[in-house]
């Protein structure tokens, strides 16, 4: 129990495979292909300012919508009977086992021009809609894939909420709106923050969803990074863009109080 | 808010989450090659799936990588969690902050940073790089799953065992380890699921010759969309459901026994 030595393999592992790779991102960002120091890659980032802006907008819209729909779902779930709660939890986690690519493909099939939705509209004599390859389909895909990550931490913090506090507020004359805004909402904020972090960061960095549901029309920062590493083989510019993305991630973490221990717990 | 409204809302959200997947499975029984028009029941896509060398090979790769990565990361991670609990506070905190990096980093950053490491040291992408990457993102989850459980371990038992003449190693495996088993099992399952599920990290470090299920699905669906992919989805969902139901029954039986 008192042995410290057994942690050594991990300390070495994390040094080689966590710290060194992270430093390499910085190294590649500030060097050219010959390894000489340069600011050129960083100066090229300006060209992608609009892509960064677009990614942040898409991720923010998806996160806000996930928050609204997810909070409501978590709230209703927290008021179910015990066995219904566990059923809902299983149902919520089940799609997470089907991988991202497959889930996104499933959504693509439905949204296609001759997909199920447009066929149903056809039966009602409504002219078919262009659903796929639009901003709508990309945001829908983001919500579809990441909604559970918003619901779970909020549900957990609502579950922890002591019912006696709510009863006390009611006894003291608070109406249901007051109970919600003064008690339930503030006490569930750690869950909300974890949810925001867990949805915003993957939404910001996605390339699969924008590629499959945006059909090349919605070009996000994840797609730029993917192209830099898998098509143009310009690792240095790719690393510079990744560095900026890490910076945005760190800002997100600081803003949403990741330093808060309870929020930290929610992420796991 | 009324109960009826909450029920309808919950139903609608789950309908949204499940309709695409259920439709995908429905079309796996289609006799024609269409994801939108059903032309009659057939099992031909299941047959084609089992004859598809590319997919079967990728399935095997996925299972090998996930099993190895989850076993190795469970061992390294459990040892690390125990060892770290004896570190000085600031050292422990520093290492835990490093541990959070792969958890919080977007997958794409984890992927490209490992790729840069492999490129810098001229290690070609393949089985080994994918395995290393999986172990790297699995270990933090193992550590974070085990650490809280360590607080509940009764260390007096460890001392008592030693007082009774057990060597420290023996005392550990007889007195402490059994208390950690539930945590280790859930950490292992988590690591396994993460590995099976991963697409992005694998995609960046795999090189050109090595594929897992998710990368194969990604490349296949870029060209054409064979319905054998749907059949695969149906089978995967069935496996997960079986495991979940089994775990559920096991849990119920266990709690009933404890009740007795």
Coordinates of C-alpha atoms in Angstrom, one line a residue:
Chain A
X1 CA 0.0 0.0 0.0
X2 CA 2.9 2.3 0.7
X3 CA 4.7 1.5 -2.5
X4 CA 5.3 4.4 -4.8
X5 CA 7.4 2.4 -7.3
X6 CA 4.4 0.9 -9.0
X7 CA 3.3 4.3 -10.3
X8 CA 6.6 4.6 -12.2
X9 CA 5.5 2.8 -15.4
X10 CA 2.6 5.3 -15.8
X11 CA 4.8 8.3 -15.0
X12 CA 7.2 7.2 -17.7
X13 CA 4.3 6.4 -20.1
X14 CA 2.6 9.8 -19.6
X15 CA 5.9 11.6 -20.1
X16 CA 6.5 9.9 -23.5
X17 CA 3.0 9.7 -24.8
X18 CA 1.2 12.6 -23.2
X19 CA 3.7 15.4 -22.5
X20 CA 6.2 14.9 -25.4
X21 CA 3.4 14.7 -28.1
X22 CA 1.8 17.9 -26.6
X23 CA 5.2 19.6 -26.8
X24 CA 5.6 18.3 -30.3
X25 CA 2.5 20.2 -31.4
X26 CA 4.2 23.4 -30.2
X27 CA 7.5 22.4 -31.9
X28 CA 5.9 21.7 -35.3
X29 CA 3.8 24.9 -35.0
X30 CA 7.0 27.0 -34.8
X31 CA 9.3 25.3 -37.3
X32 CA 9.2 24.7 -41.0
X33 CA 9.6 21.4 -42.7
X34 CA 13.4 21.5 -42.2
X35 CA 13.1 22.1 -38.5
X36 CA 14.2 25.7 -38.5
X37 CA 12.4 28.2 -36.2
X38 CA 9.7 30.3 -37.9
X39 CA 6.6 32.3 -37.3
X40 CA 5.3 31.5 -40.8
X41 CA 2.8 28.8 -39.7
X42 CA 1.4 31.0 -37.0
X43 CA 1.0 33.9 -39.4
X44 CA -0.9 31.7 -41.8
X45 CA -3.6 31.1 -39.2
X46 CA -5.1 34.5 -40.1
X47 CA -6.4 32.9 -43.3
X48 CA -8.5 30.5 -41.3
X49 CA -10.0 33.1 -39.0
X50 CA -13.4 32.7 -40.7
X51 CA -13.3 28.9 -40.4
X52 CA -12.5 29.3 -36.7
X53 CA -15.4 31.8 -36.4
X54 CA -17.7 29.4 -38.2
X55 CA -16.7 26.5 -36.0
X56 CA -17.2 28.4 -32.8
X57 CA -20.7 29.5 -34.0
X58 CA -21.7 26.0 -35.0
X59 CA -20.4 24.5 -31.7
X60 CA -22.0 27.3 -29.6
X61 CA -25.4 26.9 -31.3
X62 CA -25.3 23.1 -30.9
X63 CA -24.2 23.5 -27.3
X64 CA -27.0 25.9 -26.4
X65 CA -29.7 23.7 -28.1
X66 CA -28.3 20.7 -26.3
X67 CA -28.4 22.6 -23.1
X68 CA -32.1 23.6 -23.6
X69 CA -33.3 20.2 -24.8
X70 CA -30.9 18.3 -22.5
X71 CA -31.8 20.2 -19.3
X72 CA -35.5 19.6 -19.9
X73 CA -34.9 15.9 -20.4
X74 CA -32.6 15.6 -17.4
X75 CA -35.2 17.4 -15.3
X76 CA -38.1 15.2 -16.4
X77 CA -36.0 12.1 -16.0
X78 CA -35.0 13.1 -12.4
X79 CA -38.7 13.1 -11.5
X80 CA -39.4 9.6 -12.8
X81 CA -39.8 6.5 -10.7
X82 CA -36.5 4.6 -9.9
X83 CA -36.9 1.8 -12.4
X84 CA -38.0 4.2 -15.1
X85 CA -34.9 6.3 -14.4
X86 CA -32.5 3.4 -14.9
X87 CA -34.3 2.4 -18.1
X88 CA -33.9 6.0 -19.4
X89 CA -30.2 6.0 -18.4
X90 CA -29.6 2.7 -20.3
X91 CA -31.4 4.0 -23.3
X92 CA -29.4 7.2 -23.2
X93 CA -26.1 5.4 -23.1
X94 CA -26.9 2.6 -25.6
X95 CA -26.3 4.8 -28.7
X96 CA -22.9 5.7 -27.3
X97 CA -21.7 2.2 -28.0
X98 CA -22.4 2.5 -31.8
X99 CA -19.6 4.5 -33.1
X100 CA -19.8 8.0 -34.3
X101 CA -19.3 7.2 -38.0
X102 CA -22.1 4.7 -38.0
X103 CA -24.5 7.0 -36.1
X104 CA -23.8 9.9 -38.4
X105 CA -24.3 7.6 -41.4
X106 CA -27.7 6.6 -40.0
X107 CA -28.7 10.3 -39.7
X108 CA -27.5 10.9 -43.3
X109 CA -29.7 8.2 -44.7
X110 CA -32.8 9.8 -43.1
X111 CA -32.0 13.3 -44.3
X112 CA -31.2 12.4 -47.9
X113 CA -33.2 14.0 -50.7
X114 CA -35.0 10.7 -51.2
X115 CA -34.7 9.7 -47.5
X116 CA -37.5 8.7 -45.1
X117 CA -38.3 12.3 -44.0
X118 CA -38.8 13.5 -47.6
X119 CA -40.8 10.3 -48.5
X120 CA -43.1 11.0 -45.6
X121 CA -43.5 14.6 -46.7
X122 CA -44.3 13.3 -50.2
X123 CA -47.1 11.2 -48.8
X124 CA -48.6 14.4 -47.3
X125 CA -48.1 16.1 -50.7
X126 CA -45.6 18.5 -49.3
X127 CA -42.7 19.3 -51.7
X128 CA -39.5 17.7 -50.6
X129 CA -37.0 19.7 -48.6
X130 CA -33.3 20.1 -49.0
X131 CA -32.2 18.8 -45.6
X132 CA -28.8 17.2 -46.2
X133 CA -25.6 19.3 -46.8
X134 CA -27.1 22.4 -45.0
X135 CA -26.2 24.1 -41.7
X136 CA -29.4 22.6 -40.3
X137 CA -28.2 19.0 -40.9
X138 CA -24.8 19.7 -39.4
X139 CA -26.2 21.3 -36.2
X140 CA -28.7 18.4 -36.1
X141 CA -25.9 15.9 -36.3
X142 CA -24.0 17.6 -33.5
X143 CA -27.0 17.6 -31.3
X144 CA -27.8 14.0 -32.2
X145 CA -24.3 12.8 -31.4
X146 CA -23.6 14.8 -28.2
X147 CA -27.0 15.3 -26.5
X148 CA -26.4 12.4 -24.1
X149 CA -23.2 14.1 -22.9
X150 CA -25.2 17.1 -21.8
X151 CA -28.0 15.1 -20.2
X152 CA -25.9 12.8 -18.1
X153 CA -24.0 15.3 -15.9
X154 CA -27.1 17.5 -15.4
X155 CA -29.1 14.5 -14.5
X156 CA -26.5 13.4 -11.9
X157 CA -26.4 16.9 -10.3
X158 CA -30.2 17.0 -10.2
X159 CA -30.2 13.5 -8.6
X160 CA -27.9 14.7 -5.9
X161 CA -30.2 17.6 -5.0
X162 CA -31.6 17.2 -1.6
X163 CA -35.4 17.2 -1.8
X164 CA -35.7 18.7 1.7
X165 CA -34.2 22.0 0.5
X166 CA -37.0 22.2 -2.1
X167 CA -39.6 21.3 0.5
X168 CA -38.2 23.9 2.9
X169 CA -38.5 26.5 0.1
X170 CA -42.0 25.5 -0.6
X171 CA -42.9 25.7 3.1
X172 CA -41.5 29.2 3.2
X173 CA -43.9 30.2 0.4
X174 CA -41.8 29.9 -2.8
X175 CA -43.9 29.1 -5.9
X176 CA -42.7 26.6 -8.4
X177 CA -41.0 29.2 -10.6
X178 CA -39.1 30.5 -7.6
X179 CA -38.1 27.0 -6.5
X180 CA -36.6 26.4 -9.9
X181 CA -34.8 29.7 -10.3
X182 CA -33.6 30.0 -6.7
X183 CA -32.8 26.4 -5.8
X184 CA -32.9 23.8 -8.6
X185 CA -31.1 25.7 -11.2
X186 CA -28.2 27.1 -9.1
X187 CA -27.6 23.7 -7.5
X188 CA -27.5 22.0 -10.9
X189 CA -25.0 24.4 -12.3
X190 CA -21.9 22.1 -11.8
X191 CA -23.7 19.6 -14.0
X192 CA -24.5 22.3 -16.6
X193 CA -20.9 23.4 -16.7
X194 CA -19.6 19.8 -17.2
X195 CA -22.3 19.3 -19.9
X196 CA -21.2 22.5 -21.7
X197 CA -17.5 21.4 -21.7
X198 CA -18.3 17.9 -22.8
X199 CA -20.5 19.1 -25.7
X200 CA -18.7 22.2 -26.8
X201 CA -15.2 20.8 -27.1
X202 CA -16.1 17.8 -29.3
X203 CA -18.5 19.9 -31.4
X204 CA -15.7 22.5 -32.0
X205 CA -13.3 19.8 -33.2
X206 CA -15.5 17.5 -35.3
X207 CA -14.7 16.7 -38.8
X208 CA -16.7 13.6 -39.4
X209 CA -20.1 15.2 -38.8
X210 CA -19.4 18.3 -40.9
X211 CA -18.0 16.1 -43.7
X212 CA -20.9 13.6 -43.8
X213 CA -23.8 15.9 -43.1
X214 CA -22.4 19.1 -44.5
X215 CA -21.2 17.5 -47.8
X216 CA -18.2 19.8 -48.1
X217 CA -20.4 22.9 -47.8
X218 CA -19.8 23.3 -44.1
X219 CA -16.0 23.5 -43.7
X220 CA -15.0 23.5 -40.0
X221 CA -11.7 23.8 -38.3
X222 CA -11.6 20.0 -37.7
X223 CA -11.8 19.6 -41.5
X224 CA -8.9 22.0 -41.9
X225 CA -6.8 20.0 -39.5
X226 CA -7.8 16.7 -41.1
X227 CA -6.9 18.0 -44.6
X228 CA -3.5 19.3 -43.4
X229 CA -2.6 15.9 -42.0
X230 CA -4.3 13.5 -44.5
X231 CA -4.3 15.4 -47.8
X232 CA -1.9 18.3 -48.0
X233 CA 0.6 16.8 -45.6
X234 CA 1.4 20.2 -44.2
X235 CA 2.0 19.1 -40.6
X236 CA 3.5 22.4 -39.5
X237 CA 0.5 24.5 -40.4
X238 CA -1.8 21.7 -39.1
X239 CA 0.1 21.9 -35.8
X240 CA -0.2 25.7 -35.6
X241 CA -4.0 25.4 -36.1
X242 CA -4.2 22.6 -33.5
X243 CA -2.3 24.9 -31.1
X244 CA -5.0 27.6 -31.5
X245 CA -7.7 25.0 -30.9
X246 CA -6.0 23.9 -27.7
X247 CA -6.0 27.5 -26.6
X248 CA -9.7 27.8 -27.3
X249 CA -10.2 24.6 -25.3
X250 CA -8.3 26.0 -22.3
X251 CA -10.3 29.2 -22.4
X252 CA -13.5 27.2 -22.4
X253 CA -12.3 25.2 -19.4
X254 CA -11.3 28.3 -17.5
X255 CA -14.6 30.1 -18.3
X256 CA -16.8 27.2 -17.3
X257 CA -14.9 26.7 -14.0
X258 CA -13.2 23.5 -14.7
X259 CA -11.1 24.3 -11.6
X260 CA -14.3 23.6 -9.7
X261 CA -14.0 20.1 -8.2
X262 CA -17.7 19.3 -8.6
X263 CA -17.6 20.2 -12.3
X264 CA -14.6 18.0 -12.6
X265 CA -16.5 15.1 -11.1
X266 CA -19.4 15.6 -13.5
X267 CA -17.1 15.1 -16.5
X268 CA -16.4 11.6 -15.4
Chain B
X1 CA -45.5 21.0 -15.5
X2 CA -47.9 18.2 -16.2
X3 CA -47.0 14.6 -16.2
X4 CA -48.3 13.9 -19.6
X5 CA -46.2 16.6 -21.1
X6 CA -43.0 15.3 -19.5
X7 CA -43.8 11.8 -20.8
X8 CA -44.4 13.0 -24.3
X9 CA -41.2 15.0 -24.2
X10 CA -39.1 12.1 -23.0
X11 CA -40.7 9.9 -25.7
X12 CA -39.9 12.4 -28.4
X13 CA -36.3 12.8 -27.4
X14 CA -35.7 9.1 -27.4
X15 CA -37.5 8.8 -30.7
X16 CA -35.1 11.3 -32.2
X17 CA -32.1 9.4 -30.8
X18 CA -33.3 6.0 -31.9
X19 CA -35.2 6.5 -35.2
X20 CA -32.1 6.7 -37.4
X21 CA -30.5 3.7 -35.8
X22 CA -33.7 1.6 -35.9
X23 CA -34.2 2.5 -39.6
X24 CA -30.6 1.6 -40.3
X25 CA -31.3 -1.8 -38.8
X26 CA -34.6 -2.1 -40.6
X27 CA -33.0 -1.7 -44.0
X28 CA -30.4 -4.3 -43.1
X29 CA -33.2 -6.8 -44.0
X30 CA -33.8 -5.2 -47.4
X31 CA -33.5 -7.4 -50.4
X32 CA -32.2 -4.6 -52.6
X33 CA -29.3 -2.3 -52.2
X34 CA -31.2 0.7 -50.9
X35 CA -31.3 2.6 -47.7
X36 CA -34.5 4.4 -48.5
X37 CA -36.9 2.0 -50.3
X38 CA -37.8 -1.4 -48.8
X39 CA -38.2 -4.1 -51.5
X40 CA -38.8 -7.2 -49.4
X41 CA -37.2 -9.2 -46.6
X42 CA -33.9 -10.9 -47.1
X43 CA -30.8 -11.9 -45.1
X44 CA -28.4 -11.4 -48.0
X45 CA -26.6 -8.5 -46.3
X46 CA -25.8 -10.6 -43.3
X47 CA -24.5 -13.2 -45.6
X48 CA -22.4 -10.6 -47.5
X49 CA -21.1 -9.3 -44.2
X50 CA -19.7 -12.7 -43.2
X51 CA -18.0 -13.0 -46.5
X52 CA -16.5 -9.5 -46.5
X53 CA -12.8 -10.0 -45.8
X54 CA -12.1 -6.3 -45.3
X55 CA -14.8 -5.9 -42.6
X56 CA -14.0 -9.2 -40.8
X57 CA -10.3 -8.4 -40.7
X58 CA -11.1 -4.9 -39.3
X59 CA -13.4 -6.5 -36.7
X60 CA -10.7 -8.8 -35.6
X61 CA -8.2 -5.9 -35.4
X62 CA -10.7 -3.9 -33.3
X63 CA -11.2 -6.7 -30.9
X64 CA -7.4 -7.4 -30.6
X65 CA -6.5 -3.8 -30.0
X66 CA -9.4 -3.2 -27.6
X67 CA -8.6 -6.3 -25.5
X68 CA -4.9 -5.7 -25.4
X69 CA -5.3 -1.9 -24.7
X70 CA -7.9 -2.4 -22.0
X71 CA -5.9 -5.1 -20.2
X72 CA -2.6 -3.2 -20.4
X73 CA -4.1 0.1 -19.4
X74 CA -6.1 -1.5 -16.5
X75 CA -2.8 -2.9 -15.1
X76 CA -0.7 0.2 -15.6
X77 CA -3.6 2.5 -14.5
X78 CA -4.5 0.5 -11.3
X79 CA -0.8 0.4 -10.3
X80 CA -0.5 4.1 -11.0
X81 CA -3.6 5.0 -8.9
X82 CA -2.3 3.0 -6.0
X83 CA 1.3 4.3 -6.3
X84 CA 0.1 7.9 -6.8
X85 CA -2.0 7.8 -3.6
X86 CA 1.4 7.6 -1.7
X87 CA 3.0 10.5 -3.6
X88 CA 3.5 13.9 -2.0
X89 CA 0.5 16.1 -2.5
X90 CA 1.9 18.6 -5.1
X91 CA 3.5 15.8 -7.1
X92 CA 0.3 13.9 -7.1
X93 CA -1.6 17.0 -8.2
X94 CA 0.9 17.7 -11.0
X95 CA 0.6 14.1 -12.4
X96 CA -3.2 14.2 -12.1
X97 CA -3.3 17.4 -14.1
X98 CA -1.2 15.7 -16.8
X99 CA -3.7 12.7 -16.6
X100 CA -6.5 15.1 -17.5
X101 CA -4.9 16.1 -20.8
X102 CA -6.1 13.1 -22.9
X103 CA -9.5 13.3 -21.2
X104 CA -10.1 16.9 -22.1
X105 CA -8.2 17.2 -25.3
X106 CA -10.4 16.9 -28.4
X107 CA -9.8 13.5 -30.0
X108 CA -8.3 15.1 -33.0
X109 CA -5.6 16.8 -30.9
X110 CA -4.8 13.6 -29.2
X111 CA -4.6 11.9 -32.6
X112 CA -2.4 14.5 -34.3
X113 CA 0.0 15.0 -31.3
X114 CA 0.7 11.2 -31.2
X115 CA 1.0 11.2 -35.0
X116 CA 3.6 14.0 -34.7
X117 CA 5.5 11.9 -32.1
X118 CA 5.5 8.9 -34.4
X119 CA 6.5 10.9 -37.4
X120 CA 9.3 12.6 -35.5
X121 CA 10.8 9.2 -34.5
X122 CA 10.1 7.6 -37.9
X123 CA 7.7 5.0 -36.4
X124 CA 5.5 3.8 -39.2
X125 CA 1.7 3.8 -38.5
X126 CA 0.2 0.3 -37.9
X127 CA -0.9 -2.1 -35.2
X128 CA 1.8 -0.9 -32.7
X129 CA 1.0 2.9 -33.0
X130 CA -2.7 2.3 -32.7
X131 CA -2.2 0.1 -29.6
X132 CA 0.0 2.7 -28.0
X133 CA -2.5 5.5 -28.8
X134 CA -5.4 3.4 -27.3
X135 CA -3.4 2.6 -24.1
X136 CA -2.6 6.3 -23.8
X137 CA -6.2 7.5 -23.9
X138 CA -7.5 4.5 -21.8
X139 CA -5.1 4.8 -18.8
X140 CA -6.4 8.2 -17.6
X141 CA -10.0 6.9 -17.4
X142 CA -8.7 3.9 -15.5
X143 CA -6.8 6.1 -13.0
X144 CA -9.8 8.4 -12.6
X145 CA -12.1 5.4 -12.0
X146 CA -9.9 3.7 -9.4
X147 CA -8.7 6.7 -7.4
X148 CA -12.0 7.5 -5.7
X149 CA -12.4 3.8 -4.7
X150 CA -9.0 3.8 -3.0
X151 CA -10.3 6.3 -0.4
X152 CA -12.8 3.7 0.7
X153 CA -10.2 0.9 1.0
X154 CA -9.8 -0.1 4.6
X155 CA -6.0 0.2 5.1
X156 CA -6.2 -1.4 8.6
X157 CA -6.8 -4.7 6.9
X158 CA -3.5 -4.3 5.1
X159 CA -1.7 -3.6 8.3
X160 CA -3.5 -6.4 10.1
X161 CA -2.5 -8.9 7.4
X162 CA 1.1 -7.9 7.8
X163 CA 0.9 -8.2 11.6
X164 CA -0.3 -11.7 11.1
X165 CA 2.8 -12.4 9.1
X166 CA 1.9 -11.8 5.5
X167 CA 4.5 -10.2 3.3
X168 CA 3.5 -6.8 1.9
X169 CA 2.9 -8.3 -1.5
X170 CA 0.8 -11.1 -0.1
X171 CA -1.1 -8.7 2.2
X172 CA -1.9 -6.5 -0.7
X173 CA -3.3 -9.3 -2.9
X174 CA -5.2 -10.9 0.0
X175 CA -6.5 -7.9 1.9
X176 CA -6.6 -4.8 -0.4
X177 CA -7.0 -6.2 -4.0
X178 CA -10.4 -7.9 -3.3
X179 CA -11.8 -4.5 -2.2
X180 CA -10.7 -2.9 -5.5
X181 CA -12.1 -5.6 -7.8
X182 CA -15.4 -3.8 -8.6
X183 CA -13.5 -0.6 -9.4
X184 CA -11.0 -2.5 -11.6
X185 CA -13.8 -4.3 -13.5
X186 CA -15.7 -1.1 -14.3
X187 CA -12.4 0.6 -15.3
X188 CA -11.6 -2.3 -17.6
X189 CA -15.1 -2.2 -19.2
X190 CA -14.8 1.6 -19.7
X191 CA -11.4 1.2 -21.3
X192 CA -12.7 -1.5 -23.6
X193 CA -15.7 0.5 -24.6
X194 CA -13.6 3.6 -25.3
X195 CA -11.2 1.5 -27.5
X196 CA -14.0 -0.2 -29.5
X197 CA -15.7 3.1 -30.0
X198 CA -12.7 5.2 -31.0
X199 CA -12.5 6.5 -34.5
X200 CA -10.7 9.8 -34.6
X201 CA -7.5 8.9 -32.8
X202 CA -7.1 5.6 -34.6
X203 CA -7.8 7.4 -37.9
X204 CA -4.8 9.6 -37.5
X205 CA -2.2 7.1 -36.2
X206 CA -3.1 4.0 -38.1
X207 CA -1.0 4.5 -41.2
X208 CA -2.3 3.0 -44.4
X209 CA -2.2 -0.7 -43.9
X210 CA -4.0 -1.2 -40.6
X211 CA -7.7 -0.7 -40.2
X212 CA -10.2 -1.0 -37.4
X213 CA -14.0 -1.3 -37.7
X214 CA -14.6 2.4 -37.4
X215 CA -12.0 3.4 -40.0
X216 CA -13.2 0.8 -42.4
X217 CA -16.8 2.0 -42.0
X218 CA -15.5 5.6 -42.6
X219 CA -13.6 4.6 -45.8
X220 CA -16.4 2.3 -47.2
X221 CA -19.2 4.8 -46.7
X222 CA -17.1 7.4 -48.6
X223 CA -17.4 5.4 -51.8
X224 CA -20.7 3.5 -51.6
X225 CA -22.9 2.4 -48.8
X226 CA -23.3 -1.3 -48.8
X227 CA -26.1 -2.5 -46.5
X228 CA -23.8 -5.0 -44.9
X229 CA -22.8 -2.0 -42.8
X230 CA -26.4 -1.9 -41.6
X231 CA -26.3 -5.6 -40.7
X232 CA -23.1 -5.0 -38.8
X233 CA -24.8 -2.2 -36.8
X234 CA -27.7 -4.6 -36.0
X235 CA -25.3 -7.2 -34.7
X236 CA -23.3 -4.7 -32.7
X237 CA -26.4 -3.4 -31.0
X238 CA -27.6 -6.9 -30.3
X239 CA -24.3 -7.7 -28.6
X240 CA -24.4 -4.5 -26.5
X241 CA -28.0 -5.2 -25.5
X242 CA -27.1 -8.8 -24.5
X243 CA -24.3 -7.6 -22.3
X244 CA -26.4 -4.9 -20.7
X245 CA -29.2 -7.3 -19.9
X246 CA -26.8 -9.8 -18.5
X247 CA -25.2 -7.2 -16.3
X248 CA -28.6 -6.0 -15.2
X249 CA -29.7 -9.6 -14.3
X250 CA -26.4 -10.2 -12.5
X251 CA -26.8 -7.0 -10.5
X252 CA -30.4 -7.8 -9.5
X253 CA -29.5 -11.3 -8.4
X254 CA -26.5 -10.0 -6.5
X255 CA -28.6 -7.4 -4.7
X256 CA -31.2 -10.0 -3.9
X257 CA -28.6 -12.3 -2.4
X258 CA -27.3 -9.4 -0.3
X259 CA -30.8 -8.8 0.8
X260 CA -31.1 -12.4 2.1

